[in-house]
C-alpha cells in the first residue's frame, strides 16, 4: 500500500533519497504537520515590505495562506488567512494597507492583531435571530502565529515551543544575514512563478553548488560562476541551513580548460553584445560575487553580483510549488549601484538568463521520476559520510544536510523502512 512510511532511506548519511518523497500526497500532508507546522521557523517576509501601521502582506507557509501585518503600535503579527466563522479566505490582495480586515462572506471584522471586533446583526433584529447571548467575540479571533525578526528579516512559527529564532538561525547564518543586510532596505519589486515540480527539488537545487557551474551556461561562459572558482559551503550545527559563496576571478585559464574541456556548459564562442549585465561592484570588499544562503525549510537569500533577493518557496501540491521573489536594495544606494541591481535582475526570476534553468529542472526531475517512487537518487559528490563544511563547489554534501534534518522532522529513519 502506498504510505508515507513505506519509503526506504538505505544510506545512513542520506546519500540516497527515495523518489517517492517528491510525489506522494501523504508525504506532502505529513510535511504540513511535521515540517511547516513543526518546531521550526519559516521565512515570512522582510520588515521593509510592511513599513507603516496597517501595511500587510500575504504569504504561504507550507500550503497555508497567512497574513503578516504591522499593527497600530508598529508591532508585526501574523495570522492564518482564514475567517474564524466559516473559514473563508479573509485577505485577497497580495499586499496593501488596512485599518481592519472584514470578511466578504458575513462581514465579521477583525483588528490588525486578528481579534474579532465586530459581527453584523450580533443581537439579531427586533428580538429575532442573532448570536446567542453568551457568544464571546474574544473567543473567536484569527489563528495567530509566532513572529520574530532578525535584522529586519521576519520568520514565523506555528509551534508554541519553538526555540528562539536567533538559536534556530545559529551561526554562521546570523553573520551572513548581517552581511546581506548591512543597511536599511528598500524594496525594488516582486516576481512570482509556478514550477511544476516538488518544492524540495528547489531546496536540493539551491544547496547544490556543482549544478550551477554545469546547468547554467550563461554563468560558466561569462565567468560569473564556474566550478573551477574558489568556493565554500558552510553550515550551522544541525546542517539544516547552508551558505555557499564563490570568489570572482579566482580560477585560472588552465583550470578552466582542464575542468571544462569537452563540457558543453562552457562555450567560448558565445559573446555578449552588451556586457553591462556582468558588471559587478564589490560592495562588501570580499570579492564574493555570489553568496547564496538557504534557511530551512522555505527560503533562499540571494546575492548574485549586486542583485539581492529573497526567494520564498511555497508548496502547492506534491507536484507544484510557487517561487516568490522579493528584490531589494538599500535606501542609500548610489544611482550607479541601483542601476546595476536592476539590470542584473535580468539574470534571475522566471525568465532570467540564469534562473529559468532551475525552474525547468524542477519540471524535468518531476517528469523523470514519475512511477519510480522506490528508486533512489545518488548524492555522493564531495564524498559520503559526515556532513562537514566544504571548501569546493564540487560537492552535494549540503543537499544531504537538508535531507538529514528533514528526515529528523518527518520521523524517517535511514537504513531501514520505517514501516518494518
Ligand atoms: S465566513 Fe467570514 S464572516 Fe462568515
Ligand atoms: Fe541553479
Short mmCIF file of C-alpha atoms and ligand atoms in Angstrom, two decimals:
data_model
loop_
_atom_site.label_atom_id
_atom_site.label_comp_id
_atom_site.label_asym_id
_atom_site.label_seq_id
_atom_site.Cartn_x
_atom_site.Cartn_y
_atom_site.Cartn_z
CA UNK A 1 0.00 0.00 0.00
CA UNK A 2 1.21 3.50 -0.75
CA UNK A 3 2.02 5.12 2.54
CA UNK A 4 4.46 7.84 3.55
CA UNK A 5 6.19 5.43 5.94
CA UNK A 6 6.96 2.76 3.35
CA UNK A 7 9.73 4.75 1.67
CA UNK A 8 13.22 3.47 2.42
CA UNK A 9 16.33 5.51 3.13
CA UNK A 10 19.06 2.95 2.53
CA UNK A 11 22.04 5.14 3.48
CA UNK A 12 22.66 6.44 6.97
CA UNK A 13 24.44 9.53 5.58
CA UNK A 14 21.43 10.42 3.37
CA UNK A 15 23.34 9.80 0.17
CA UNK A 16 20.23 8.01 -1.09
CA UNK A 17 16.80 9.69 -1.27
CA UNK A 18 13.65 7.83 -2.31
CA UNK A 19 11.88 9.46 -5.26
CA UNK A 20 8.54 8.90 -3.53
CA UNK A 21 9.17 11.91 -1.24
CA UNK A 22 8.74 14.16 -4.25
CA UNK A 23 5.48 12.62 -5.41
CA UNK A 24 3.31 11.18 -2.68
CA UNK A 25 0.26 13.04 -1.44
CA UNK A 26 0.58 11.59 2.07
CA UNK A 27 4.21 12.71 2.31
CA UNK A 28 3.00 16.19 1.39
CA UNK A 29 0.29 16.10 4.07
CA UNK A 30 2.77 14.92 6.71
CA UNK A 31 5.13 17.75 5.74
CA UNK A 32 2.46 20.30 6.56
CA UNK A 33 2.24 19.00 10.12
CA UNK A 34 5.77 17.87 10.84
CA UNK A 35 7.80 20.42 8.89
CA UNK A 36 5.85 23.62 8.26
CA UNK A 37 3.82 23.43 11.48
CA UNK A 38 6.63 21.71 13.33
CA UNK A 39 9.16 23.12 15.85
CA UNK A 40 10.91 25.35 13.34
CA UNK A 41 10.83 28.91 11.99
CA UNK A 42 9.73 29.63 8.42
CA UNK A 43 10.69 32.74 6.49
CA UNK A 44 7.72 35.11 6.33
CA UNK A 45 8.72 38.46 4.78
CA UNK A 46 11.07 41.42 5.03
CA UNK A 47 10.07 44.05 7.55
CA UNK A 48 10.67 46.69 4.88
CA UNK A 49 7.76 45.26 2.88
CA UNK A 50 5.31 46.43 5.54
CA UNK A 51 6.86 49.64 6.87
CA UNK A 52 3.73 51.50 8.06
CA UNK A 53 0.94 50.71 10.53
CA UNK A 54 -1.75 48.72 8.70
CA UNK A 55 0.60 47.50 5.97
CA UNK A 56 0.10 43.82 5.27
CA UNK A 57 1.40 41.12 3.00
CA UNK A 58 0.12 37.62 2.33
CA UNK A 59 2.36 34.58 2.08
CA UNK A 60 2.14 30.82 2.22
CA UNK A 61 3.75 28.75 4.95
CA UNK A 62 3.64 25.27 3.53
CA UNK A 63 0.28 25.30 1.77
CA UNK A 64 -1.35 27.51 4.43
CA UNK A 65 -2.17 31.08 3.46
CA UNK A 66 -1.01 33.56 6.12
CA UNK A 67 -1.02 37.33 6.53
CA UNK A 68 1.79 39.42 8.02
CA UNK A 69 0.61 42.80 9.25
CA UNK A 70 2.05 45.77 11.09
CA UNK A 71 -0.20 46.89 13.92
CA UNK A 72 -1.02 50.44 15.02
CA UNK A 73 1.76 50.16 17.60
CA UNK A 74 4.29 49.12 14.92
CA UNK A 75 4.45 45.53 16.11
CA UNK A 76 4.22 42.83 13.46
CA UNK A 77 1.87 39.90 13.82
CA UNK A 78 0.82 37.06 11.56
CA UNK A 79 -2.34 35.04 11.32
CA UNK A 80 -3.80 32.27 9.21
CA UNK A 81 -5.70 33.87 6.36
CA UNK A 82 -8.99 32.21 7.19
CA UNK A 83 -12.08 33.67 8.81
CA UNK A 84 -12.92 32.25 12.24
CA UNK A 85 -16.59 31.98 11.24
CA UNK A 86 -16.73 29.57 8.31
CA UNK A 87 -13.18 29.60 7.06
CA UNK A 88 -13.38 31.98 4.10
CA UNK A 89 -10.12 33.43 2.88
CA UNK A 90 -10.03 36.78 4.61
CA UNK A 91 -7.41 38.84 2.76
CA UNK A 92 -7.46 38.53 -1.01
CA UNK A 93 -4.79 41.04 -2.11
CA UNK A 94 -1.11 40.16 -2.19
CA UNK A 95 -0.36 43.26 -0.13
CA UNK A 96 -1.88 46.54 0.89
CA UNK A 97 -2.83 48.73 3.83
CA UNK A 98 -5.87 48.26 6.06
CA UNK A 99 -7.40 49.65 9.24
CA UNK A 100 -9.02 46.30 9.91
CA UNK A 101 -9.99 43.17 7.99
CA UNK A 102 -13.59 42.38 7.10
CA UNK A 103 -14.60 39.01 5.72
CA UNK A 104 -16.51 39.24 2.47
CA UNK A 105 -18.99 36.49 3.42
CA UNK A 106 -20.85 37.66 6.58
CA UNK A 107 -18.68 40.68 7.39
CA UNK A 108 -17.06 39.51 10.58
CA UNK A 109 -14.45 42.19 11.28
CA UNK A 110 -11.01 41.75 12.85
CA UNK A 111 -8.47 44.28 14.10
CA UNK A 112 -4.85 44.29 12.93
CA UNK A 113 -3.89 41.80 15.65
CA UNK A 114 -6.54 39.33 14.50
CA UNK A 115 -9.05 39.96 17.31
CA UNK A 116 -12.71 39.70 16.33
CA UNK A 117 -14.18 43.18 16.86
CA UNK A 118 -17.49 43.09 15.03
CA UNK A 119 -20.28 40.74 13.91
CA UNK A 120 -23.20 42.32 11.98
CA UNK A 121 -26.62 41.53 13.47
CA UNK A 122 -24.91 40.17 16.56
CA UNK A 123 -28.10 40.73 18.60
CA UNK A 124 -30.49 40.00 15.74
CA UNK A 125 -33.31 42.35 14.88
CA UNK A 126 -36.39 43.16 16.93
CA UNK A 127 -35.67 40.29 19.24
CA UNK A 128 -35.27 37.76 16.47
CA UNK A 129 -32.18 35.94 15.26
CA UNK A 130 -28.65 36.96 16.08
CA UNK A 131 -25.98 35.14 18.01
CA UNK A 132 -26.55 33.55 21.41
CA UNK A 133 -26.28 35.95 24.36
CA UNK A 134 -23.15 34.22 25.63
CA UNK A 135 -21.30 34.42 22.30
CA UNK A 136 -17.93 35.91 23.20
CA UNK A 137 -16.12 37.84 20.44
CA UNK A 138 -12.85 37.40 22.31
CA UNK A 139 -13.01 33.64 21.87
CA UNK A 140 -13.24 33.85 18.07
CA UNK A 141 -10.15 35.69 16.89
CA UNK A 142 -7.99 34.59 13.98
CA UNK A 143 -5.45 31.84 14.46
CA UNK A 144 -2.16 33.61 15.11
CA UNK A 145 1.43 32.54 14.54
CA UNK A 146 4.52 33.47 16.48
CA UNK A 147 6.63 36.10 14.71
CA UNK A 148 10.24 37.06 15.34
CA UNK A 149 12.65 39.11 13.28
CA UNK A 150 16.39 39.08 12.83
CA UNK A 151 17.94 42.21 11.32
CA UNK A 152 14.71 43.08 9.51
CA UNK A 153 14.09 39.53 8.23
CA UNK A 154 10.84 38.12 9.60
CA UNK A 155 10.18 34.50 10.44
CA UNK A 156 7.06 32.85 11.83
CA UNK A 157 6.19 29.61 13.56
CA UNK A 158 3.02 27.65 14.24
CA UNK A 159 4.78 25.92 17.11
CA UNK A 160 4.49 27.46 20.56
CA UNK A 161 7.53 25.59 21.89
CA UNK A 162 9.95 26.54 19.09
CA UNK A 163 13.45 27.64 20.13
CA UNK A 164 14.31 31.38 19.89
CA UNK A 165 14.85 32.50 16.28
CA UNK A 166 18.48 33.52 16.89
CA UNK A 167 19.25 29.97 18.09
CA UNK A 168 17.37 28.45 15.16
CA UNK A 169 19.36 30.50 12.64
CA UNK A 170 22.58 29.80 14.54
CA UNK A 171 25.99 30.81 13.23
CA UNK A 172 27.29 31.42 10.66
CA UNK A 173 23.83 32.26 9.26
CA UNK A 174 23.27 35.27 11.56
CA UNK A 175 26.58 36.79 10.45
CA UNK A 176 25.70 36.21 6.82
CA UNK A 177 22.28 37.81 7.22
CA UNK A 178 24.14 40.80 8.67
CA UNK A 179 26.40 40.71 5.60
CA UNK A 180 23.36 40.57 3.30
CA UNK A 181 21.50 43.36 5.10
CA UNK A 182 24.06 45.87 6.35
CA UNK A 183 21.83 48.92 5.90
CA UNK A 184 18.11 49.83 5.76
CA UNK A 185 16.37 48.03 2.91
CA UNK A 186 14.35 49.45 0.05
CA UNK A 187 12.08 47.03 -1.81
CA UNK A 188 12.62 47.09 -5.58
CA UNK A 189 9.91 44.72 -6.76
CA UNK A 190 8.49 41.23 -6.99
CA UNK A 191 8.26 38.25 -9.28
CA UNK A 192 6.31 35.03 -8.95
CA UNK A 193 6.48 31.78 -10.83
CA UNK A 194 4.88 28.37 -10.64
CA UNK A 195 7.21 25.44 -11.09
CA UNK A 196 5.65 22.06 -11.92
CA UNK A 197 7.85 20.14 -9.51
CA UNK A 198 8.01 19.25 -5.84
CA UNK A 199 9.13 22.06 -3.52
CA UNK A 200 12.04 20.03 -2.13
CA UNK A 201 13.60 19.83 -5.59
CA UNK A 202 14.22 23.55 -5.30
CA UNK A 203 15.89 23.16 -1.90
CA UNK A 204 18.09 20.46 -3.39
CA UNK A 205 18.89 22.73 -6.32
CA UNK A 206 19.98 25.70 -4.24
CA UNK A 207 22.14 23.55 -1.97
CA UNK A 208 23.95 22.03 -4.94
CA UNK A 209 26.83 24.32 -5.99
CA UNK A 210 28.07 21.77 -8.52
CA UNK A 211 25.00 22.17 -10.74
CA UNK A 212 25.47 25.92 -11.01
CA UNK A 213 28.69 25.53 -12.99
CA UNK A 214 27.16 22.97 -15.36
CA UNK A 215 23.48 23.67 -15.87
CA UNK A 216 23.87 27.43 -16.23
CA UNK A 217 25.78 28.03 -19.44
CA UNK A 218 25.44 31.80 -19.11
CA UNK A 219 27.28 31.82 -15.79
CA UNK A 220 30.05 29.47 -16.80
CA UNK A 221 30.66 31.02 -20.20
CA UNK A 222 30.75 34.60 -18.98
CA UNK A 223 32.62 33.82 -15.80
CA UNK A 224 30.06 34.79 -13.17
CA UNK A 225 30.28 31.34 -11.66
CA UNK A 226 32.39 28.35 -12.53
CA UNK A 227 33.14 25.13 -10.73
CA UNK A 228 36.81 26.00 -11.14
CA UNK A 229 36.46 29.05 -8.90
CA UNK A 230 37.22 29.02 -5.21
CA UNK A 231 34.09 28.44 -3.23
CA UNK A 232 32.86 27.05 0.05
CA UNK A 233 29.72 25.70 1.68
CA UNK A 234 29.32 26.26 5.38
CA UNK A 235 26.72 25.04 7.84
CA UNK A 236 25.09 25.61 11.19
CA UNK A 237 25.42 22.96 13.90
CA UNK A 238 22.43 20.97 12.65
CA UNK A 239 23.42 21.25 8.96
CA UNK A 240 19.88 22.37 8.20
CA UNK A 241 20.87 25.72 6.71
CA UNK A 242 23.66 26.41 4.25
CA UNK A 243 25.70 29.28 2.87
CA UNK A 244 27.54 28.91 -0.37
CA UNK A 245 29.85 31.56 -1.76
CA UNK A 246 32.30 31.77 -4.62
CA UNK A 247 35.09 34.19 -5.39
CA UNK A 248 35.20 36.06 -8.68
CA UNK A 249 38.26 35.61 -10.92
CA UNK A 250 39.74 33.00 -8.60
CA UNK A 251 40.28 30.41 -11.34
CA UNK A 252 42.99 30.44 -13.99
CA UNK A 253 42.67 29.59 -17.69
CA UNK A 254 44.41 26.21 -17.23
CA UNK A 255 41.87 25.12 -14.62
CA UNK A 256 39.05 26.28 -16.89
CA UNK A 257 40.33 24.32 -19.90
CA UNK A 258 41.05 21.27 -17.77
CA UNK A 259 37.75 21.35 -15.94
CA UNK A 260 35.54 22.35 -18.83
CA UNK A 261 37.34 20.66 -21.73
CA UNK A 262 34.60 18.95 -23.71
CA UNK A 263 31.85 20.19 -21.35
CA UNK A 264 29.11 21.95 -23.30
CA UNK A 265 28.29 24.21 -20.34
CA UNK A 266 31.27 26.33 -21.29
CA UNK A 267 31.15 27.82 -24.76
CA UNK A 268 33.98 30.20 -25.60
CA UNK A 269 32.29 31.00 -28.92
CA UNK A 270 29.42 32.84 -27.27
CA UNK A 271 29.75 36.60 -26.97
CA UNK A 272 27.50 39.27 -25.47
CA UNK A 273 26.69 42.40 -27.48
CA UNK A 274 26.17 44.28 -24.23
CA UNK A 275 28.24 43.08 -21.30
CA UNK A 276 26.89 45.56 -18.77
CA UNK A 277 24.85 42.85 -17.04
CA UNK A 278 28.18 41.32 -16.00
CA UNK A 279 29.44 44.47 -14.26
CA UNK A 280 29.97 43.90 -10.58
CA UNK A 281 30.62 46.32 -7.77
CA UNK A 282 32.29 44.63 -4.81
CA UNK A 283 30.19 46.33 -2.13
CA UNK A 284 31.43 44.25 0.79
CA UNK A 285 35.07 44.10 -0.24
CA UNK A 286 35.47 40.29 -0.15
CA UNK A 287 35.15 39.71 -3.91
CA UNK A 288 32.44 37.13 -3.32
CA UNK A 289 30.30 37.80 -6.36
CA UNK A 290 27.91 35.03 -5.40
CA UNK A 291 26.62 34.23 -1.94
CA UNK A 292 23.53 32.04 -1.68
CA UNK A 293 22.04 31.30 1.71
CA UNK A 294 19.27 28.84 2.37
CA UNK A 295 17.40 28.74 5.65
CA UNK A 296 15.42 25.58 6.24
CA UNK A 297 12.78 24.98 5.03
CA UNK A 298 11.43 27.68 2.74
CA UNK A 299 13.81 30.44 1.75
CA UNK A 300 16.90 31.28 -0.14
CA UNK A 301 18.60 34.65 0.25
CA UNK A 302 20.36 35.65 -2.93
CA UNK A 303 23.36 37.84 -3.59
CA UNK A 304 24.17 37.31 -7.24
CA UNK A 305 26.60 40.05 -8.16
CA UNK A 306 24.71 43.13 -6.91
CA UNK A 307 21.27 41.61 -7.31
CA UNK A 308 19.71 40.92 -3.91
CA UNK A 309 16.53 38.94 -3.32
CA UNK A 310 14.66 36.60 -1.09
CA UNK A 311 13.14 33.57 -2.74
CA UNK A 312 10.27 32.10 -0.76
CA UNK A 313 9.29 28.52 -1.57
CA UNK A 314 5.53 27.99 -1.38
CA UNK A 315 4.39 24.40 -1.83
CA UNK A 316 1.04 23.99 -3.56
CA UNK A 317 0.80 20.24 -4.06
CA UNK A 318 3.24 17.32 -4.27
CA UNK A 319 3.93 18.24 -7.90
CA UNK A 320 3.88 22.03 -7.85
CA UNK A 321 5.24 24.99 -5.94
CA UNK A 322 5.33 28.73 -6.28
CA UNK A 323 8.55 30.67 -6.01
CA UNK A 324 8.06 34.21 -4.73
CA UNK A 325 10.90 36.63 -5.37
CA UNK A 326 11.33 39.88 -3.43
CA UNK A 327 14.06 42.09 -4.87
CA UNK A 328 15.66 44.71 -2.70
CA UNK A 329 18.44 47.24 -2.44
CA UNK A 330 19.27 49.79 0.24
CA UNK A 331 17.79 53.20 0.88
CA UNK A 332 21.19 54.83 0.46
CA UNK A 333 22.15 53.06 -2.80
CA UNK A 334 24.12 55.21 -5.19
CA UNK A 335 22.43 55.72 -8.56
CA UNK A 336 25.12 53.57 -10.16
CA UNK A 337 24.65 50.57 -7.85
CA UNK A 338 20.86 50.85 -8.01
CA UNK A 339 21.07 50.72 -11.80
CA UNK A 340 23.30 47.64 -11.58
CA UNK A 341 20.91 45.86 -9.24
CA UNK A 342 18.02 46.48 -11.60
CA UNK A 343 19.92 45.41 -14.69
CA UNK A 344 21.17 42.23 -13.05
CA UNK A 345 17.60 41.19 -12.27
CA UNK A 346 17.58 40.06 -15.91
CA UNK A 347 19.61 37.06 -14.77
CA UNK A 348 17.05 35.82 -12.26
CA UNK A 349 13.31 35.33 -11.83
CA UNK A 350 11.12 33.09 -14.02
CA UNK A 351 12.68 34.24 -17.30
CA UNK A 352 16.15 35.14 -16.05
CA UNK A 353 19.02 34.02 -18.25
CA UNK A 354 20.33 32.00 -15.29
CA UNK A 355 17.34 31.15 -13.13
CA UNK A 356 14.95 29.94 -15.82
CA UNK A 357 17.01 26.76 -16.00
CA UNK A 358 16.36 25.99 -12.33
CA UNK A 359 12.61 26.19 -12.92
CA UNK A 360 12.88 23.88 -15.90
CA UNK A 361 14.98 21.44 -13.89
CA UNK A 362 12.18 21.17 -11.31
CA UNK A 363 9.86 20.15 -14.11
CA UNK A 364 12.29 17.71 -15.69
CA UNK A 365 13.10 15.87 -12.47
CA UNK A 366 9.42 15.60 -11.59
CA UNK A 367 8.76 14.13 -15.03
CA UNK A 368 11.73 11.79 -14.90
CA UNK A 369 10.94 10.19 -11.55
CA UNK A 370 7.27 9.52 -12.30
CA UNK A 371 6.39 5.93 -11.47
CA UNK A 372 9.74 5.39 -9.76
CA UNK A 373 8.88 6.07 -6.13
CA UNK A 374 11.08 3.33 -4.68
CA UNK A 375 14.16 4.26 -6.67
CA UNK A 376 16.78 6.48 -5.02
CA UNK A 377 18.86 9.45 -6.10
CA UNK A 378 22.65 9.26 -5.66
CA UNK A 379 24.30 12.00 -3.62
CA UNK A 380 27.99 11.23 -3.45
CA UNK A 381 29.67 14.30 -4.96
CA UNK A 382 32.03 15.70 -2.33
CA UNK A 383 32.18 12.35 -0.56
CA UNK A 384 29.94 10.26 1.65
CA UNK A 385 29.84 10.06 5.43
CA UNK A 386 29.82 13.02 7.80
CA UNK A 387 28.24 16.29 6.67
CA UNK A 388 31.02 18.85 7.13
CA UNK A 389 31.87 22.28 5.73
CA UNK A 390 33.10 22.10 2.16
CA UNK A 391 35.87 24.14 0.55
CA UNK A 392 34.95 23.33 -3.03
CA UNK A 393 31.92 23.79 -5.27
CA UNK A 394 32.34 20.19 -6.47
CA UNK A 395 30.03 18.85 -3.83
CA UNK A 396 26.45 17.94 -3.00
CA UNK A 397 27.11 17.41 0.68
CA UNK A 398 24.82 20.39 1.54
CA UNK A 399 21.91 18.53 -0.06
CA UNK A 400 22.48 15.68 2.40
CA UNK A 401 22.35 18.20 5.23
CA UNK A 402 18.87 19.20 4.11
CA UNK A 403 17.71 15.60 4.00
CA UNK A 404 19.13 14.74 7.37
CA UNK A 405 17.15 17.42 9.13
CA UNK A 406 14.04 16.85 7.01
CA UNK A 407 14.12 13.14 7.92
CA UNK A 408 14.51 14.01 11.60
CA UNK A 409 11.35 16.14 11.50
CA UNK A 410 9.43 13.63 9.39
CA UNK A 411 10.40 10.68 11.58
CA UNK A 412 12.22 8.84 8.81
CA UNK A 413 14.97 6.53 9.97
CA UNK A 414 17.71 5.83 7.44
CA UNK A 415 18.94 2.36 6.52
CA UNK A 416 15.64 0.60 7.01
CA UNK A 417 11.99 1.06 6.20
CA UNK A 418 10.07 2.87 8.91
CA UNK A 419 7.16 0.51 8.18
CA UNK A 420 9.12 -2.62 9.07
S1 LIG B 1 -17.12 33.15 6.78
FE1 LIG B 1 -16.25 35.03 7.31
S2 LIG B 1 -17.92 36.14 8.10
FE2 LIG B 1 -18.77 34.24 7.59
FE1 LIG B 2 20.78 26.98 -10.45
#
